[in-house]
Amino acid sequence: MSPLPADLGEGAIVRRLTMDDLPEVWATVDASRDRLEPWMPWIDGTRTIEDQRQWLESVVRDEVSLDGCGIFVDGRYAGGVGLRWDPFGIKGEIGYWISAELEGRGLVTRAVRVLLDIGFREIGLHRIEIRAGVDNVRSRAIPERLGFTREGVERGRERGSNGFYDTVAYSILEDEWPPSA
Amino acid sequence: MSRPFLDVGDNLELRRLDPPDAEVLQVIIEADRDRLRPWMFWAESSTVDSTRAFIEKAVTDERLDPLGIVVDGELVGVVGADADAITGNYSLGYWIGSSYEGRGYVTRACSALIDHLFSVAGCHRVSLAVSVENPRSRAIAERLGLQQEGLLREAHLNDLGYQDVALYGILAQERRAS
């Protein structure tokens, strides 16, 4: 995947993770636990650095997805982004999170743009989805800002520390990216 | 050889598949290949060996995908409920041989399976995704009382081109209320 690492400006990049990132990824995830718990289904199963290692090994080894990418600011891990797709190369899905202190700078939006470029141009996907909690306003702002279309609300699809929650399904099609305006 | 899983009643049951079932299933798949191909990604290239390999890989004591639909002791189709590892929510899928279509077997089989998922497996949500170009399949979702929650644009591709996919869901509390 030639476009990675990609420059996000202001000292930030997005790149694939490697096993060398384990200590920093774990430290950042563990410090962000309160913030991730309501929304991220995986955080409950990420209780030790060993859990984190298993996840990292699986995504580093995975050559048919970009599920394990990280946003780095001045060389420090700031959050995760990922793109995975179905075996037929038709549909992709993007997910993301960012640490509290780096939120609000547009880093996730820019990293998602990079993954959209890769998904449509390099991988040739037809459709890319983002799902966000109905009440997760900041997360929903990203697909809305990028010109995604809202397609429905899946009731009780995900589970966080406050129980099951509804998710909004968004998508963008290959002929809609990049937005012309 | 037959391992009953759910007795739906009135000579309809669900049972776990065994590798030798591939031969019976393949007879149906070959007779119905043109009918299955637009909706089932595996139908075009399916062989006895690929079907047997699928059964060997997919069937475990824990998984509920695939299960055989058995009418009067005869295997006539497949239904499955695939669990999300993190949330424990399930998504449904199904197909049945054309000579058994239109008699409500899939609807009854899915209804019994949904009851099992909510009452025994204790799951929160069951979903089903169907191309809008497949009205018979959509009718099953609607008869089962699933609510349409969204329309995923151009999410399925077959010889007819890209099609929108209707997404249906039902929650445990709705099933209890009905």
Short mmCIF file of C-alpha atoms in Angstrom, two decimals:
data_model
loop_
_atom_site.label_atom_id
_atom_site.label_comp_id
_atom_site.label_asym_id
_atom_site.label_seq_id
_atom_site.Cartn_x
_atom_site.Cartn_y
_atom_site.Cartn_z
CA MET A 1 0.00 0.00 0.00
CA SER A 2 2.17 2.75 -1.32
CA PRO A 3 0.43 5.82 0.17
CA LEU A 4 1.42 4.90 3.76
CA PRO A 5 2.91 6.46 5.71
CA ALA A 6 0.97 9.59 4.77
CA ASP A 7 1.61 13.11 6.00
CA LEU A 8 -1.34 14.66 7.86
CA GLY A 9 0.38 18.04 8.37
CA GLU A 10 1.39 19.73 11.64
CA GLY A 11 3.86 16.98 12.47
CA ALA A 12 1.26 14.22 12.18
CA ILE A 13 1.34 11.07 10.06
CA VAL A 14 -0.75 7.95 9.62
CA ARG A 15 1.03 4.65 9.09
CA ARG A 16 0.68 0.92 9.63
CA LEU A 17 1.58 -0.22 13.13
CA THR A 18 4.51 -2.55 13.79
CA MET A 19 5.27 -4.73 16.83
CA ASP A 20 7.70 -2.03 18.00
CA ASP A 21 4.67 0.19 18.68
CA LEU A 22 3.30 -2.18 21.34
CA PRO A 23 4.46 -0.34 24.50
CA GLU A 24 3.20 3.00 23.31
CA VAL A 25 -0.08 1.71 21.90
CA TRP A 26 -0.77 -0.11 25.15
CA ALA A 27 0.10 2.90 27.32
CA THR A 28 -2.14 5.19 25.27
CA VAL A 29 -5.07 2.75 25.16
CA ASP A 30 -4.80 2.05 28.88
CA ALA A 31 -4.70 5.79 29.68
CA SER A 32 -7.73 6.38 27.43
CA ARG A 33 -9.82 3.61 28.97
CA ASP A 34 -12.53 5.84 30.49
CA ARG A 35 -13.00 7.58 27.21
CA LEU A 36 -13.09 4.42 25.10
CA GLU A 37 -15.24 2.24 27.33
CA PRO A 38 -18.68 3.65 26.47
CA TRP A 39 -18.18 3.13 22.73
CA MET A 40 -15.47 0.67 21.87
CA PRO A 41 -16.58 -2.95 21.98
CA TRP A 42 -12.94 -4.18 22.03
CA ILE A 43 -11.72 -2.28 25.07
CA ASP A 44 -13.33 -4.70 27.51
CA GLY A 45 -11.21 -7.49 26.04
CA THR A 46 -8.03 -5.39 26.17
CA ARG A 47 -7.13 -5.62 29.83
CA THR A 48 -3.40 -6.34 29.73
CA ILE A 49 -0.46 -5.62 27.47
CA GLU A 50 -0.69 -9.28 26.49
CA ASP A 51 -4.22 -8.71 25.13
CA GLN A 52 -2.88 -5.69 23.27
CA ARG A 53 0.02 -7.76 21.90
CA GLN A 54 -2.35 -10.39 20.54
CA TRP A 55 -4.40 -7.76 18.73
CA LEU A 56 -1.31 -6.03 17.38
CA GLU A 57 0.18 -9.31 16.15
CA SER A 58 -3.02 -10.12 14.30
CA VAL A 59 -3.21 -6.75 12.51
CA VAL A 60 0.52 -6.52 11.76
CA ARG A 61 0.37 -9.98 10.17
CA ASP A 62 -2.84 -9.18 8.27
CA GLU A 63 -1.97 -8.35 4.68
CA VAL A 64 -5.54 -8.14 3.46
CA SER A 65 -6.62 -5.21 5.57
CA LEU A 66 -5.34 -1.89 6.90
CA ASP A 67 -7.05 -2.51 10.22
CA GLY A 68 -3.98 -1.68 12.30
CA CYS A 69 -2.96 1.87 11.44
CA GLY A 70 -1.96 4.57 13.89
CA ILE A 71 -1.98 8.35 13.95
CA PHE A 72 1.37 9.65 15.24
CA VAL A 73 1.98 13.26 16.24
CA ASP A 74 5.64 14.29 16.56
CA GLY A 75 6.46 10.60 16.60
CA ARG A 76 4.09 9.79 19.48
CA TYR A 77 1.13 7.43 19.08
CA ALA A 78 -2.10 9.47 19.26
CA GLY A 79 -4.87 7.05 18.28
CA GLY A 80 -5.96 4.29 15.95
CA VAL A 81 -7.56 4.18 12.52
CA GLY A 82 -8.31 1.18 10.38
CA LEU A 83 -9.81 0.08 7.09
CA ARG A 84 -10.92 -3.45 6.37
CA TRP A 85 -12.88 -4.87 3.47
CA ASP A 86 -14.82 -7.94 2.39
CA PRO A 87 -13.11 -10.76 0.44
CA PHE A 88 -14.64 -9.53 -2.81
CA GLY A 89 -13.19 -6.05 -2.55
CA ILE A 90 -16.60 -4.37 -2.77
CA LYS A 91 -17.32 -3.02 0.72
CA GLY A 92 -14.94 -1.50 3.24
CA GLU A 93 -15.39 -0.18 6.76
CA ILE A 94 -13.39 2.47 8.61
CA GLY A 95 -13.04 2.83 12.37
CA TYR A 96 -11.06 5.29 14.51
CA TRP A 97 -10.32 6.79 17.90
CA ILE A 98 -8.03 9.53 19.18
CA SER A 99 -6.61 10.36 22.60
CA ALA A 100 -8.35 13.18 24.48
CA GLU A 101 -5.47 15.64 24.37
CA LEU A 102 -5.22 15.49 20.55
CA GLU A 103 -8.95 15.61 19.84
CA GLY A 104 -10.41 18.56 17.94
CA ARG A 105 -7.50 19.20 15.59
CA GLY A 106 -8.95 17.37 12.60
CA LEU A 107 -6.38 14.58 12.77
CA VAL A 108 -8.94 11.78 12.50
CA THR A 109 -10.74 13.48 9.63
CA ARG A 110 -7.46 13.79 7.73
CA ALA A 111 -6.46 10.20 8.46
CA VAL A 112 -9.87 8.98 7.28
CA ARG A 113 -9.40 10.95 4.04
CA VAL A 114 -6.15 9.05 3.47
CA LEU A 115 -7.88 5.71 4.06
CA LEU A 116 -10.71 6.70 1.68
CA ASP A 117 -8.16 7.53 -1.02
CA ILE A 118 -6.47 4.16 -0.50
CA GLY A 119 -9.75 2.25 -0.29
CA PHE A 120 -11.18 3.64 -3.51
CA ARG A 121 -8.04 4.18 -5.60
CA GLU A 122 -5.63 1.45 -4.53
CA ILE A 123 -7.98 -1.31 -3.40
CA GLY A 124 -10.79 -0.45 -5.79
CA LEU A 125 -13.60 -0.67 -3.26
CA HIS A 126 -17.08 0.37 -4.37
CA ARG A 127 -18.42 1.44 -1.00
CA ILE A 128 -16.92 2.40 2.37
CA GLU A 129 -18.92 2.43 5.61
CA ILE A 130 -18.53 4.15 8.95
CA ARG A 131 -20.67 3.28 11.97
CA ALA A 132 -20.91 5.58 14.97
CA GLY A 133 -23.02 5.60 18.13
CA VAL A 134 -26.17 7.68 17.75
CA ASP A 135 -25.11 9.71 20.81
CA ASN A 136 -21.42 9.88 19.89
CA VAL A 137 -21.64 13.33 18.36
CA ARG A 138 -17.92 13.84 17.74
CA SER A 139 -17.58 10.48 16.01
CA ARG A 140 -20.63 11.10 13.83
CA ALA A 141 -19.26 14.49 12.79
CA ILE A 142 -16.48 12.79 10.83
CA PRO A 143 -18.56 10.96 8.18
CA GLU A 144 -20.94 13.91 8.07
CA ARG A 145 -18.07 16.32 7.39
CA LEU A 146 -16.64 14.02 4.71
CA GLY A 147 -19.86 13.84 2.69
CA PHE A 148 -21.05 10.39 3.71
CA THR A 149 -24.75 9.52 3.40
CA ARG A 150 -26.70 8.38 6.45
CA GLU A 151 -28.40 5.09 5.59
CA GLY A 152 -30.08 3.96 8.77
CA VAL A 153 -29.89 3.26 12.48
CA GLU A 154 -28.98 -0.23 13.63
CA ARG A 155 -30.59 -0.71 17.02
CA GLY A 156 -28.45 -2.28 19.71
CA ARG A 157 -25.69 -3.18 17.27
CA GLU A 158 -22.70 -2.39 19.52
CA ARG A 159 -21.97 -2.78 23.19
CA GLY A 160 -19.95 -0.50 25.46
CA SER A 161 -19.65 -0.09 29.20
CA ASN A 162 -23.15 1.42 29.40
CA GLY A 163 -24.68 -1.51 27.56
CA PHE A 164 -25.91 -1.93 24.02
CA TYR A 165 -26.28 1.20 21.93
CA ASP A 166 -27.71 2.14 18.53
CA THR A 167 -25.37 3.00 15.69
CA VAL A 168 -25.87 5.24 12.67
CA ALA A 169 -24.79 3.60 9.41
CA TYR A 170 -23.05 5.94 6.96
CA SER A 171 -21.52 5.18 3.59
CA ILE A 172 -19.79 6.83 0.69
CA LEU A 173 -19.57 5.34 -2.83
CA GLU A 174 -16.55 5.40 -5.12
CA ASP A 175 -18.13 7.92 -7.50
CA GLU A 176 -18.85 10.25 -4.55
CA TRP A 177 -15.21 10.52 -3.47
CA PRO A 178 -13.63 12.98 -3.34
CA PRO A 179 -16.60 15.36 -2.99
CA SER A 180 -16.51 17.82 -5.88
CA ALA A 181 -17.46 20.89 -3.82
CA MET B 1 -25.76 -39.30 11.83
CA SER B 2 -28.62 -36.86 12.33
CA ARG B 3 -28.09 -34.58 15.29
CA PRO B 4 -31.37 -32.80 16.03
CA PHE B 5 -30.95 -29.27 17.24
CA LEU B 6 -34.44 -27.78 17.25
CA ASP B 7 -37.74 -29.50 16.67
CA VAL B 8 -39.83 -26.83 14.96
CA GLY B 9 -42.88 -29.08 14.87
CA ASP B 10 -45.12 -30.41 12.13
CA ASN B 11 -42.31 -32.54 10.59
CA LEU B 12 -39.88 -29.62 10.38
CA GLU B 13 -36.61 -29.64 12.31
CA LEU B 14 -33.20 -28.06 12.34
CA ARG B 15 -30.13 -30.17 12.83
CA ARG B 16 -26.37 -29.75 12.76
CA LEU B 17 -24.82 -30.73 9.44
CA ASP B 18 -22.28 -33.52 9.06
CA PRO B 19 -19.73 -33.79 6.23
CA PRO B 20 -21.68 -36.55 4.38
CA ASP B 21 -24.61 -34.09 4.07
CA ALA B 22 -22.57 -32.33 1.39
CA GLU B 23 -23.75 -34.86 -1.19
CA VAL B 24 -27.44 -34.18 -0.61
CA LEU B 25 -26.92 -30.43 -0.45
CA GLN B 26 -24.89 -30.46 -3.64
CA VAL B 27 -27.69 -32.18 -5.56
CA ILE B 28 -29.98 -29.29 -4.58
CA ILE B 29 -27.32 -26.65 -5.26
CA GLU B 30 -26.64 -28.04 -8.73
CA ALA B 31 -30.32 -28.19 -9.63
CA ASP B 32 -30.82 -24.65 -8.32
CA ARG B 33 -27.49 -23.10 -9.19
CA ASP B 34 -28.91 -20.39 -11.46
CA ARG B 35 -31.45 -19.47 -8.84
CA LEU B 36 -28.95 -19.31 -5.96
CA ARG B 37 -26.07 -17.69 -7.82
CA PRO B 38 -27.27 -14.06 -7.66
CA TRP B 39 -27.55 -14.18 -3.85
CA MET B 40 -25.05 -16.74 -2.56
CA PHE B 41 -21.43 -15.97 -3.35
CA TRP B 42 -20.44 -19.65 -3.12
CA ALA B 43 -23.14 -20.97 -5.47
CA GLU B 44 -21.31 -20.43 -8.76
CA SER B 45 -18.26 -22.57 -8.02
CA SER B 46 -19.73 -24.90 -5.40
CA THR B 47 -18.78 -28.60 -5.60
CA VAL B 48 -19.33 -31.58 -3.29
CA ASP B 49 -15.78 -31.06 -2.03
CA SER B 50 -16.18 -27.34 -1.35
CA THR B 51 -19.51 -27.93 0.39
CA ARG B 52 -18.00 -30.73 2.50
CA ALA B 53 -15.02 -28.54 3.35
CA PHE B 54 -17.37 -25.76 4.40
CA ILE B 55 -19.30 -28.13 6.70
CA GLU B 56 -16.07 -29.53 8.19
CA LYS B 57 -14.79 -26.04 8.90
CA ALA B 58 -17.98 -24.32 10.01
CA VAL B 59 -19.81 -26.93 12.08
CA THR B 60 -18.92 -26.98 15.77
CA ASP B 61 -20.94 -27.71 18.89
CA GLU B 62 -21.08 -23.99 19.66
CA ARG B 63 -21.80 -22.42 16.30
CA LEU B 64 -25.33 -22.08 14.93
CA ASP B 65 -24.21 -21.59 11.33
CA PRO B 66 -24.91 -23.73 9.39
CA LEU B 67 -27.91 -25.79 10.45
CA GLY B 68 -29.79 -28.06 8.09
CA ILE B 69 -33.50 -27.51 7.39
CA VAL B 70 -35.05 -30.98 7.53
CA VAL B 71 -38.59 -31.68 6.26
CA ASP B 72 -40.02 -35.14 6.87
CA GLY B 73 -36.50 -36.38 7.57
CA GLU B 74 -35.09 -34.98 4.34
CA LEU B 75 -32.46 -32.26 4.19
CA VAL B 76 -33.85 -29.47 1.97
CA GLY B 77 -31.90 -26.30 2.78
CA VAL B 78 -29.73 -24.44 5.23
CA VAL B 79 -30.27 -21.76 7.82
CA GLY B 80 -27.61 -20.18 9.99
CA ALA B 81 -27.11 -17.62 12.73
CA ASP B 82 -23.63 -16.16 12.86
CA ALA B 83 -22.52 -14.60 16.16
CA ASP B 84 -20.50 -11.43 16.56
CA ALA B 85 -17.65 -12.43 18.86
CA ILE B 86 -17.76 -9.23 20.91
CA THR B 87 -21.43 -8.29 21.21
CA GLY B 88 -23.02 -11.74 20.96
CA ASN B 89 -25.49 -10.36 18.40
CA TYR B 90 -26.45 -12.71 15.58
CA SER B 91 -27.02 -12.27 11.86
CA LEU B 92 -29.22 -14.72 9.96
CA GLY B 93 -28.87 -16.34 6.55
CA TYR B 94 -30.79 -19.04 4.70
CA TRP B 95 -31.53 -20.84 1.46
CA ILE B 96 -33.87 -23.68 0.49
CA GLY B 97 -34.27 -25.91 -2.55
CA SER B 98 -36.78 -24.61 -5.09
CA SER B 99 -39.07 -27.61 -4.75
CA TYR B 100 -39.59 -26.71 -1.07
CA GLU B 101 -39.92 -22.98 -1.56
CA GLY B 102 -43.17 -21.18 -0.85
CA ARG B 103 -44.39 -23.43 1.95
CA GLY B 104 -43.22 -21.35 4.89
CA TYR B 105 -40.41 -23.69 5.95
CA VAL B 106 -37.73 -20.99 6.03
CA THR B 107 -39.97 -18.60 7.94
CA ARG B 108 -40.84 -21.24 10.55
CA ALA B 109 -37.25 -22.41 10.81
CA CYS B 110 -35.98 -18.84 11.30
CA SER B 111 -38.73 -18.05 13.78
CA ALA B 112 -37.77 -21.04 15.94
CA LEU B 113 -34.11 -20.15 15.62
CA ILE B 114 -34.75 -16.52 16.64
CA ASP B 115 -36.67 -17.74 19.71
CA HIS B 116 -33.70 -19.94 20.58
CA LEU B 117 -31.24 -17.05 20.14
CA PHE B 118 -33.18 -14.78 22.48
CA SER B 119 -34.36 -17.29 25.09
CA VAL B 120 -31.49 -19.81 25.22
CA ALA B 121 -28.44 -18.03 23.77
CA GLY B 122 -29.54 -14.82 25.52
CA CYS B 123 -28.65 -12.50 22.68
CA HIS B 124 -29.75 -8.88 22.39
CA ARG B 125 -30.22 -8.38 18.65
CA VAL B 126 -30.74 -10.47 15.52
CA SER B 127 -30.23 -8.90 12.10
CA LEU B 128 -30.71 -9.86 8.48
CA ALA B 129 -29.43 -8.16 5.32
CA VAL B 130 -31.27 -8.76 2.02
CA SER B 131 -30.88 -7.33 -1.48
CA VAL B 132 -33.87 -5.23 -2.51
CA GLU B 133 -33.89 -7.29 -5.72
CA ASN B 134 -34.76 -10.42 -3.74
CA PRO B 135 -38.42 -9.94 -2.81
CA ARG B 136 -39.00 -13.51 -1.58
CA SER B 137 -36.20 -13.17 0.91
CA ARG B 138 -37.40 -9.75 2.05
CA ALA B 139 -40.87 -11.20 2.57
CA ILE B 140 -39.38 -13.66 5.06
CA ALA B 141 -37.77 -10.84 7.04
CA GLU B 142 -41.08 -9.01 7.16
CA ARG B 143 -43.11 -12.09 8.11
CA LEU B 144 -40.65 -12.72 10.93
CA GLY B 145 -41.50 -9.28 12.34
CA LEU B 146 -38.08 -7.79 11.77
CA GLN B 147 -38.01 -4.02 11.44
CA GLN B 148 -36.28 -2.44 8.46
CA GLU B 149 -33.61 -0.21 9.91
CA GLY B 150 -31.80 1.04 6.87
CA LEU B 151 -31.04 0.76 3.19
CA LEU B 152 -27.37 0.21 2.37
CA ARG B 153 -26.70 1.68 -1.06
CA GLU B 154 -25.11 -0.57 -3.71
CA ALA B 155 -23.89 -3.02 -1.09
CA HIS B 156 -24.46 -6.21 -3.11
CA LEU B 157 -23.05 -7.06 -6.55
CA ASN B 158 -24.25 -9.77 -8.90
CA ASP B 159 -24.87 -10.20 -12.64
CA LEU B 160 -27.63 -7.61 -12.42
CA GLY B 161 -25.14 -5.03 -11.11
CA TYR B 162 -24.97 -3.27 -7.77
CA GLN B 163 -28.06 -3.43 -5.60
CA ASP B 164 -29.19 -1.74 -2.43
CA VAL B 165 -29.41 -3.98 0.62
CA ALA B 166 -32.24 -3.70 3.13
CA LEU B 167 -31.08 -4.12 6.69
CA TYR B 168 -33.50 -5.63 9.19
CA GLY B 169 -33.23 -6.07 12.95
CA ILE B 170 -35.19 -7.34 15.93
CA LEU B 171 -34.40 -6.93 19.61
CA ALA B 172 -35.04 -9.37 22.44
CA GLN B 173 -37.59 -7.11 24.11
CA GLU B 174 -39.63 -6.87 20.89
CA ARG B 175 -39.76 -10.61 20.53
CA ARG B 176 -40.95 -11.00 24.10
CA ALA B 177 -43.64 -8.37 23.55
CA SER B 178 -45.03 -10.05 20.44
#
